[in-house]
């Protein structure tokens, strides 16, 4: 594929087009992703997550500057939600990163979630392959502003940066499972705002609950003020140190293997969905099925079990032909 | 199943800071189902063109109220061409005097939508390339 060569040469237009092919689920997207796969695994993938307004984009903007100073090529995937009503989206994350727009060593791409839950877009994993194969050393994935369940970012990144800010709720919020559990590095941004020190204490307190031995890797906490550029150098050092630590302890490899498992499960689930849709026309039949349920002529589990049995029988028939 | 989404960059070149119109258009287009990338005020034509290419947009909508449209709009068109991205269509909006429109179109701006344009007109242009 010519496109693969162009991507590997780092041609921006090719990279951008490939991402669109993948996002739009074009027929050639699968082959493209597989052709790129052997050339991936080099980039450091940093997930950046946190509440809306916590300062994720501004932090990424500042980190890009430092990465560039070390001569690294940087890519950013910035995800914003699609409207559930129109399917459209306003993607505004890169507004805070525009000073890098004309730097040839920086590639920024806004993505709409397109109905996918979990804080990222369904195509994010394959888009990562494009950027990794294109030779970007560091790739940031900025999730949509998350609540407490948008934890898919763990399945995509080497290190998750969880961005918190003062005044977003008390200890109780920090105790809650979900996003608090997925952070590798905790960032208390807007450290000049009242309540920052209290938040630091709360985060330290919650992290102290980790079972000893369960996870020997320490979770750094860094206080920053992204707008003023304060603490960003410390944050970058914390990221580098953490990377070294997880590489040495084997955790990085373990994470990457886990990521591949999740990816395979994702592909399998999607394929099964597609197969079911083609063979038993789920989307088409759904209203009729709902109708029989509504009239209490069938029960949900029995109905689906019967459909699956028919599907499996047909599948066997196909093979003997 | 393929699901091609039309992507549109809304950008404000030049030095005026009046972004209400640009933000309004961004929201309106979102409500019509488009993916809109918004980059804020005071963007150079170079930044706009690199953004358009990285974001692989179908259209660039330029909003300008300062009067520099005759220089900046064609500059974006030219830079897209120089970067091999002449397939990305440039449309303009803001306060553009009627008598400037023919020149802008001659220089490659595909359409100019001034105050009072209806959403239908813009959508019609995006979908079918017609309108004003």
mmCIF file with all atom_site columns, N, CA and C in Angstrom, chain A residues 165-216:
data_model
loop_
_atom_site.group_PDB
_atom_site.id
_atom_site.type_symbol
_atom_site.label_atom_id
_atom_site.label_alt_id
_atom_site.label_comp_id
_atom_site.label_asym_id
_atom_site.label_entity_id
_atom_site.label_seq_id
_atom_site.pdbx_PDB_ins_code
_atom_site.Cartn_x
_atom_site.Cartn_y
_atom_site.Cartn_z
_atom_site.occupancy
_atom_site.B_iso_or_equiv
_atom_site.pdbx_formal_charge
_atom_site.auth_seq_id
_atom_site.auth_comp_id
_atom_site.auth_asym_id
_atom_site.auth_atom_id
_atom_site.pdbx_PDB_model_num
ATOM 1   N N  . UNK A 1 165 ? -8.362  19.220 39.885 1.00 0.00 ? 165 UNK A N  1
ATOM 2   C CA . UNK A 1 165 ? -8.208  20.618 40.280 1.00 0.00 ? 165 UNK A CA 1
ATOM 3   C C  . UNK A 1 165 ? -8.971  20.872 41.564 1.00 0.00 ? 165 UNK A C  1
ATOM 4   N N  . UNK A 1 166 ? -8.537  21.892 42.308 1.00 0.00 ? 166 UNK A N  1
ATOM 5   C CA . UNK A 1 166 ? -9.190  22.153 43.591 1.00 0.00 ? 166 UNK A CA 1
ATOM 6   C C  . UNK A 1 166 ? -10.638 22.582 43.390 1.00 0.00 ? 166 UNK A C  1
ATOM 7   N N  . UNK A 1 167 ? -11.428 22.347 44.419 1.00 0.00 ? 167 UNK A N  1
ATOM 8   C CA . UNK A 1 167 ? -12.793 22.854 44.407 1.00 0.00 ? 167 UNK A CA 1
ATOM 9   C C  . UNK A 1 167 ? -13.766 22.007 43.630 1.00 0.00 ? 167 UNK A C  1
ATOM 10  N N  . UNK A 1 168 ? -13.359 20.787 43.265 1.00 0.00 ? 168 UNK A N  1
ATOM 11  C CA . UNK A 1 168 ? -14.252 19.970 42.461 1.00 0.00 ? 168 UNK A CA 1
ATOM 12  C C  . UNK A 1 168 ? -15.028 18.967 43.302 1.00 0.00 ? 168 UNK A C  1
ATOM 13  N N  . UNK A 1 169 ? -14.954 19.128 44.585 1.00 0.00 ? 169 UNK A N  1
ATOM 14  C CA . UNK A 1 169 ? -15.653 18.156 45.423 1.00 0.00 ? 169 UNK A CA 1
ATOM 15  C C  . UNK A 1 169 ? -14.702 17.710 46.498 1.00 0.00 ? 169 UNK A C  1
ATOM 16  N N  . UNK A 1 170 ? -15.234 17.069 47.475 1.00 0.00 ? 170 UNK A N  1
ATOM 17  C CA . UNK A 1 170 ? -14.420 16.762 48.642 1.00 0.00 ? 170 UNK A CA 1
ATOM 18  C C  . UNK A 1 170 ? -13.853 15.360 48.562 1.00 0.00 ? 170 UNK A C  1
ATOM 19  N N  . UNK A 1 171 ? -13.330 14.962 49.655 1.00 0.00 ? 171 UNK A N  1
ATOM 20  C CA . UNK A 1 171 ? -12.756 13.642 49.869 1.00 0.00 ? 171 UNK A CA 1
ATOM 21  C C  . UNK A 1 171 ? -13.604 12.508 49.288 1.00 0.00 ? 171 UNK A C  1
ATOM 22  N N  . UNK A 1 172 ? -14.917 12.636 49.477 1.00 0.00 ? 172 UNK A N  1
ATOM 23  C CA . UNK A 1 172 ? -15.831 11.584 49.023 1.00 0.00 ? 172 UNK A CA 1
ATOM 24  C C  . UNK A 1 172 ? -15.635 11.338 47.527 1.00 0.00 ? 172 UNK A C  1
ATOM 25  N N  . UNK A 1 173 ? -15.511 12.434 46.768 1.00 0.00 ? 173 UNK A N  1
ATOM 26  C CA . UNK A 1 173 ? -15.302 12.299 45.335 1.00 0.00 ? 173 UNK A CA 1
ATOM 27  C C  . UNK A 1 173 ? -14.013 11.540 45.054 1.00 0.00 ? 173 UNK A C  1
ATOM 28  N N  . UNK A 1 174 ? -12.973 11.916 45.811 1.00 0.00 ? 174 UNK A N  1
ATOM 29  C CA . UNK A 1 174 ? -11.667 11.308 45.575 1.00 0.00 ? 174 UNK A CA 1
ATOM 30  C C  . UNK A 1 174 ? -11.652 9.819  45.921 1.00 0.00 ? 174 UNK A C  1
ATOM 31  N N  . UNK A 1 175 ? -12.540 9.427  46.836 1.00 0.00 ? 175 UNK A N  1
ATOM 32  C CA . UNK A 1 175 ? -12.588 8.029  47.260 1.00 0.00 ? 175 UNK A CA 1
ATOM 33  C C  . UNK A 1 175 ? -13.203 7.140  46.197 1.00 0.00 ? 175 UNK A C  1
ATOM 34  N N  . UNK A 1 176 ? -14.039 7.727  45.339 1.00 0.00 ? 176 UNK A N  1
ATOM 35  C CA . UNK A 1 176 ? -14.842 6.909  44.447 1.00 0.00 ? 176 UNK A CA 1
ATOM 36  C C  . UNK A 1 176 ? -13.973 6.136  43.467 1.00 0.00 ? 176 UNK A C  1
ATOM 37  N N  . UNK A 1 177 ? -14.411 4.938  43.224 1.00 0.00 ? 177 UNK A N  1
ATOM 38  C CA . UNK A 1 177 ? -13.693 4.092  42.269 1.00 0.00 ? 177 UNK A CA 1
ATOM 39  C C  . UNK A 1 177 ? -13.851 4.694  40.870 1.00 0.00 ? 177 UNK A C  1
ATOM 40  N N  . UNK A 1 178 ? -13.191 4.099  39.907 1.00 0.00 ? 178 UNK A N  1
ATOM 41  C CA . UNK A 1 178 ? -13.303 4.618  38.553 1.00 0.00 ? 178 UNK A CA 1
ATOM 42  C C  . UNK A 1 178 ? -12.060 5.383  38.194 1.00 0.00 ? 178 UNK A C  1
ATOM 43  N N  . UNK A 1 179 ? -12.217 6.629  37.802 1.00 0.00 ? 179 UNK A N  1
ATOM 44  C CA . UNK A 1 179 ? -11.058 7.370  37.306 1.00 0.00 ? 179 UNK A CA 1
ATOM 45  C C  . UNK A 1 179 ? -9.927  7.468  38.317 1.00 0.00 ? 179 UNK A C  1
ATOM 46  N N  . UNK A 1 180 ? -10.267 7.535  39.631 1.00 0.00 ? 180 UNK A N  1
ATOM 47  C CA . UNK A 1 180 ? -9.197  7.638  40.623 1.00 0.00 ? 180 UNK A CA 1
ATOM 48  C C  . UNK A 1 180 ? -8.293  6.410  40.587 1.00 0.00 ? 180 UNK A C  1
ATOM 49  N N  . UNK A 1 181 ? -8.857  5.276  40.146 1.00 0.00 ? 181 UNK A N  1
ATOM 50  C CA . UNK A 1 181 ? -8.082  4.035  40.142 1.00 0.00 ? 181 UNK A CA 1
ATOM 51  C C  . UNK A 1 181 ? -7.182  3.907  38.918 1.00 0.00 ? 181 UNK A C  1
ATOM 52  N N  . UNK A 1 182 ? -7.454  4.698  37.887 1.00 0.00 ? 182 UNK A N  1
ATOM 53  C CA . UNK A 1 182 ? -6.724  4.488  36.646 1.00 0.00 ? 182 UNK A CA 1
ATOM 54  C C  . UNK A 1 182 ? -5.515  5.392  36.503 1.00 0.00 ? 182 UNK A C  1
ATOM 55  N N  . UNK A 1 183 ? -5.392  6.388  37.374 1.00 0.00 ? 183 UNK A N  1
ATOM 56  C CA . UNK A 1 183 ? -4.279  7.315  37.241 1.00 0.00 ? 183 UNK A CA 1
ATOM 57  C C  . UNK A 1 183 ? -2.953  6.646  37.592 1.00 0.00 ? 183 UNK A C  1
ATOM 58  N N  . UNK A 1 184 ? -1.923  6.889  36.767 1.00 0.00 ? 184 UNK A N  1
ATOM 59  C CA . UNK A 1 184 ? -0.571  6.475  37.124 1.00 0.00 ? 184 UNK A CA 1
ATOM 60  C C  . UNK A 1 184 ? 0.152   7.654  37.767 1.00 0.00 ? 184 UNK A C  1
ATOM 61  N N  . UNK A 1 185 ? -0.086  8.824  37.171 1.00 0.00 ? 185 UNK A N  1
ATOM 62  C CA . UNK A 1 185 ? 0.491   10.051 37.719 1.00 0.00 ? 185 UNK A CA 1
ATOM 63  C C  . UNK A 1 185 ? -0.669  11.003 37.993 1.00 0.00 ? 185 UNK A C  1
ATOM 64  N N  . UNK A 1 186 ? -0.697  11.535 39.196 1.00 0.00 ? 186 UNK A N  1
ATOM 65  C CA . UNK A 1 186 ? -1.785  12.434 39.578 1.00 0.00 ? 186 UNK A CA 1
ATOM 66  C C  . UNK A 1 186 ? -1.300  13.873 39.477 1.00 0.00 ? 186 UNK A C  1
ATOM 67  N N  . UNK A 1 187 ? -2.076  14.681 38.776 1.00 0.00 ? 187 UNK A N  1
ATOM 68  C CA . UNK A 1 187 ? -1.698  16.079 38.610 1.00 0.00 ? 187 UNK A CA 1
ATOM 69  C C  . UNK A 1 187 ? -2.743  16.939 39.299 1.00 0.00 ? 187 UNK A C  1
ATOM 70  N N  . UNK A 1 188 ? -2.273  17.762 40.225 1.00 0.00 ? 188 UNK A N  1
ATOM 71  C CA . UNK A 1 188 ? -3.181  18.732 40.831 1.00 0.00 ? 188 UNK A CA 1
ATOM 72  C C  . UNK A 1 188 ? -2.890  20.046 40.131 1.00 0.00 ? 188 UNK A C  1
ATOM 73  N N  . UNK A 1 189 ? -3.756  20.368 39.188 1.00 0.00 ? 189 UNK A N  1
ATOM 74  C CA . UNK A 1 189 ? -3.556  21.576 38.385 1.00 0.00 ? 189 UNK A CA 1
ATOM 75  C C  . UNK A 1 189 ? -4.255  22.749 39.073 1.00 0.00 ? 189 UNK A C  1
ATOM 76  N N  . UNK A 1 190 ? -3.942  23.937 38.616 1.00 0.00 ? 190 UNK A N  1
ATOM 77  C CA . UNK A 1 190 ? -4.473  25.171 39.229 1.00 0.00 ? 190 UNK A CA 1
ATOM 78  C C  . UNK A 1 190 ? -4.048  25.212 40.697 1.00 0.00 ? 190 UNK A C  1
ATOM 79  N N  . UNK A 1 191 ? -2.774  24.919 40.908 1.00 0.00 ? 191 UNK A N  1
ATOM 80  C CA . UNK A 1 191 ? -2.281  24.781 42.284 1.00 0.00 ? 191 UNK A CA 1
ATOM 81  C C  . UNK A 1 191 ? -2.307  26.091 43.041 1.00 0.00 ? 191 UNK A C  1
ATOM 82  N N  . UNK A 1 192 ? -2.480  27.214 42.306 1.00 0.00 ? 192 UNK A N  1
ATOM 83  C CA . UNK A 1 192 ? -2.545  28.497 42.990 1.00 0.00 ? 192 UNK A CA 1
ATOM 84  C C  . UNK A 1 192 ? -3.956  28.800 43.497 1.00 0.00 ? 192 UNK A C  1
ATOM 85  N N  . UNK A 1 193 ? -4.901  27.924 43.169 1.00 0.00 ? 193 UNK A N  1
ATOM 86  C CA . UNK A 1 193 ? -6.262  28.172 43.640 1.00 0.00 ? 193 UNK A CA 1
ATOM 87  C C  . UNK A 1 193 ? -6.449  27.657 45.050 1.00 0.00 ? 193 UNK A C  1
ATOM 88  N N  . UNK A 1 194 ? -7.376  28.296 45.804 1.00 0.00 ? 194 UNK A N  1
ATOM 89  C CA . UNK A 1 194 ? -7.608  27.831 47.170 1.00 0.00 ? 194 UNK A CA 1
ATOM 90  C C  . UNK A 1 194 ? -8.067  26.374 47.176 1.00 0.00 ? 194 UNK A C  1
ATOM 91  N N  . UNK A 1 195 ? -7.576  25.604 48.122 1.00 0.00 ? 195 UNK A N  1
ATOM 92  C CA . UNK A 1 195 ? -8.019  24.211 48.227 1.00 0.00 ? 195 UNK A CA 1
ATOM 93  C C  . UNK A 1 195 ? -7.044  23.233 47.610 1.00 0.00 ? 195 UNK A C  1
ATOM 94  N N  . UNK A 1 196 ? -5.978  23.759 46.954 1.00 0.00 ? 196 UNK A N  1
ATOM 95  C CA . UNK A 1 196 ? -5.038  22.856 46.279 1.00 0.00 ? 196 UNK A CA 1
ATOM 96  C C  . UNK A 1 196 ? -4.312  21.959 47.288 1.00 0.00 ? 196 UNK A C  1
ATOM 97  N N  . UNK A 1 197 ? -3.900  22.541 48.404 1.00 0.00 ? 197 UNK A N  1
ATOM 98  C CA . UNK A 1 197 ? -3.167  21.753 49.394 1.00 0.00 ? 197 UNK A CA 1
ATOM 99  C C  . UNK A 1 197 ? -4.063  20.701 50.031 1.00 0.00 ? 197 UNK A C  1
ATOM 100 N N  . UNK A 1 198 ? -5.322  21.072 50.239 1.00 0.00 ? 198 UNK A N  1
ATOM 101 C CA . UNK A 1 198 ? -6.290  20.128 50.811 1.00 0.00 ? 198 UNK A CA 1
ATOM 102 C C  . UNK A 1 198 ? -6.495  18.954 49.842 1.00 0.00 ? 198 UNK A C  1
ATOM 103 N N  . UNK A 1 199 ? -6.597  19.284 48.557 1.00 0.00 ? 199 UNK A N  1
ATOM 104 C CA . UNK A 1 199 ? -6.778  18.230 47.555 1.00 0.00 ? 199 UNK A CA 1
ATOM 105 C C  . UNK A 1 199 ? -5.564  17.301 47.536 1.00 0.00 ? 199 UNK A C  1
ATOM 106 N N  . UNK A 1 200 ? -4.363  17.910 47.657 1.00 0.00 ? 200 UNK A N  1
ATOM 107 C CA . UNK A 1 200 ? -3.146  17.097 47.680 1.00 0.00 ? 200 UNK A CA 1
ATOM 108 C C  . UNK A 1 200 ? -3.197  16.089 48.833 1.00 0.00 ? 200 UNK A C  1
ATOM 109 N N  . UNK A 1 201 ? -3.612  16.582 50.005 1.00 0.00 ? 201 UNK A N  1
ATOM 110 C CA . UNK A 1 201 ? -3.700  15.687 51.163 1.00 0.00 ? 201 UNK A CA 1
ATOM 111 C C  . UNK A 1 201 ? -4.710  14.569 50.912 1.00 0.00 ? 201 UNK A C  1
ATOM 112 N N  . UNK A 1 202 ? -5.840  14.930 50.302 1.00 0.00 ? 202 UNK A N  1
ATOM 113 C CA . UNK A 1 202 ? -6.878  13.929 50.043 1.00 0.00 ? 202 UNK A CA 1
ATOM 114 C C  . UNK A 1 202 ? -6.396  12.854 49.064 1.00 0.00 ? 202 UNK A C  1
ATOM 115 N N  . UNK A 1 203 ? -5.703  13.302 48.032 1.00 0.00 ? 203 UNK A N  1
ATOM 116 C CA . UNK A 1 203 ? -5.213  12.338 47.040 1.00 0.00 ? 203 UNK A CA 1
ATOM 117 C C  . UNK A 1 203 ? -4.176  11.413 47.679 1.00 0.00 ? 203 UNK A C  1
ATOM 118 N N  . UNK A 1 204 ? -3.265  12.002 48.469 1.00 0.00 ? 204 UNK A N  1
ATOM 119 C CA . UNK A 1 204 ? -2.262  11.181 49.168 1.00 0.00 ? 204 UNK A CA 1
ATOM 120 C C  . UNK A 1 204 ? -2.939  10.156 50.066 1.00 0.00 ? 204 UNK A C  1
ATOM 121 N N  . UNK A 1 205 ? -4.004  10.605 50.725 1.00 0.00 ? 205 UNK A N  1
ATOM 122 C CA . UNK A 1 205 ? -4.757  9.748  51.650 1.00 0.00 ? 205 UNK A CA 1
ATOM 123 C C  . UNK A 1 205 ? -5.392  8.581  50.885 1.00 0.00 ? 205 UNK A C  1
ATOM 124 N N  . UNK A 1 206 ? -6.050  8.898  49.778 1.00 0.00 ? 206 UNK A N  1
ATOM 125 C CA . UNK A 1 206 ? -6.725  7.848  49.001 1.00 0.00 ? 206 UNK A CA 1
ATOM 126 C C  . UNK A 1 206 ? -5.701  6.861  48.439 1.00 0.00 ? 206 UNK A C  1
ATOM 127 N N  . UNK A 1 207 ? -4.557  7.398  47.970 1.00 0.00 ? 207 UNK A N  1
ATOM 128 C CA . UNK A 1 207 ? -3.541  6.513  47.387 1.00 0.00 ? 207 UNK A CA 1
ATOM 129 C C  . UNK A 1 207 ? -2.915  5.608  48.446 1.00 0.00 ? 207 UNK A C  1
ATOM 130 N N  . UNK A 1 208 ? -2.938  6.056  49.681 1.00 0.00 ? 208 UNK A N  1
ATOM 131 C CA . UNK A 1 208 ? -2.329  5.246  50.753 1.00 0.00 ? 208 UNK A CA 1
ATOM 132 C C  . UNK A 1 208 ? -3.140  3.980  51.018 1.00 0.00 ? 208 UNK A C  1
ATOM 133 N N  . UNK A 1 209 ? -4.365  3.916  50.459 1.00 0.00 ? 209 UNK A N  1
ATOM 134 C CA . UNK A 1 209 ? -5.202  2.728  50.655 1.00 0.00 ? 209 UNK A CA 1
ATOM 135 C C  . UNK A 1 209 ? -4.800  1.543  49.796 1.00 0.00 ? 209 UNK A C  1
ATOM 136 N N  . UNK A 1 210 ? -3.932  1.789  48.820 1.00 0.00 ? 210 UNK A N  1
ATOM 137 C CA . UNK A 1 210 ? -3.552  0.688  47.935 1.00 0.00 ? 210 UNK A CA 1
ATOM 138 C C  . UNK A 1 210 ? -2.971  -0.454 48.743 1.00 0.00 ? 210 UNK A C  1
ATOM 139 N N  . UNK A 1 211 ? -3.419  -1.652 48.442 1.00 0.00 ? 211 UNK A N  1
ATOM 140 C CA . UNK A 1 211 ? -2.899  -2.800 49.161 1.00 0.00 ? 211 UNK A CA 1
ATOM 141 C C  . UNK A 1 211 ? -1.404  -2.940 48.935 1.00 0.00 ? 211 UNK A C  1
ATOM 142 N N  . UNK A 1 212 ? -0.629  -3.076 49.996 1.00 0.00 ? 212 UNK A N  1
ATOM 143 C CA . UNK A 1 212 ? 0.805   -3.250 49.805 1.00 0.00 ? 212 UNK A CA 1
ATOM 144 C C  . UNK A 1 212 ? 1.060   -4.536 49.028 1.00 0.00 ? 212 UNK A C  1
ATOM 145 N N  . UNK A 1 213 ? 1.985   -4.496 48.110 1.00 0.00 ? 213 UNK A N  1
ATOM 146 C CA . UNK A 1 213 ? 2.300   -5.701 47.353 1.00 0.00 ? 213 UNK A CA 1
ATOM 147 C C  . UNK A 1 213 ? 1.456   -5.838 46.105 1.00 0.00 ? 213 UNK A C  1
ATOM 148 N N  . UNK A 1 214 ? 0.255   -5.301 46.131 1.00 0.00 ? 214 UNK A N  1
ATOM 149 C CA . UNK A 1 214 ? -0.639  -5.419 44.971 1.00 0.00 ? 214 UNK A CA 1
ATOM 150 C C  . UNK A 1 214 ? -0.022  -4.691 43.780 1.00 0.00 ? 214 UNK A C  1
ATOM 151 N N  . UNK A 1 215 ? 0.608   -3.578 44.076 1.00 0.00 ? 215 UNK A N  1
ATOM 152 C CA . UNK A 1 215 ? 1.186   -2.775 43.014 1.00 0.00 ? 215 UNK A CA 1
ATOM 153 C C  . UNK A 1 215 ? 2.353   -2.006 43.624 1.00 0.00 ? 215 UNK A C  1
ATOM 154 N N  . UNK A 1 216 ? 3.546   -2.424 43.285 1.00 0.00 ? 216 UNK A N  1
ATOM 155 C CA . UNK A 1 216 ? 4.695   -1.821 43.952 1.00 0.00 ? 216 UNK A CA 1
ATOM 156 C C  . UNK A 1 216 ? 5.116   -0.496 43.320 1.00 0.00 ? 216 UNK A C  1
#
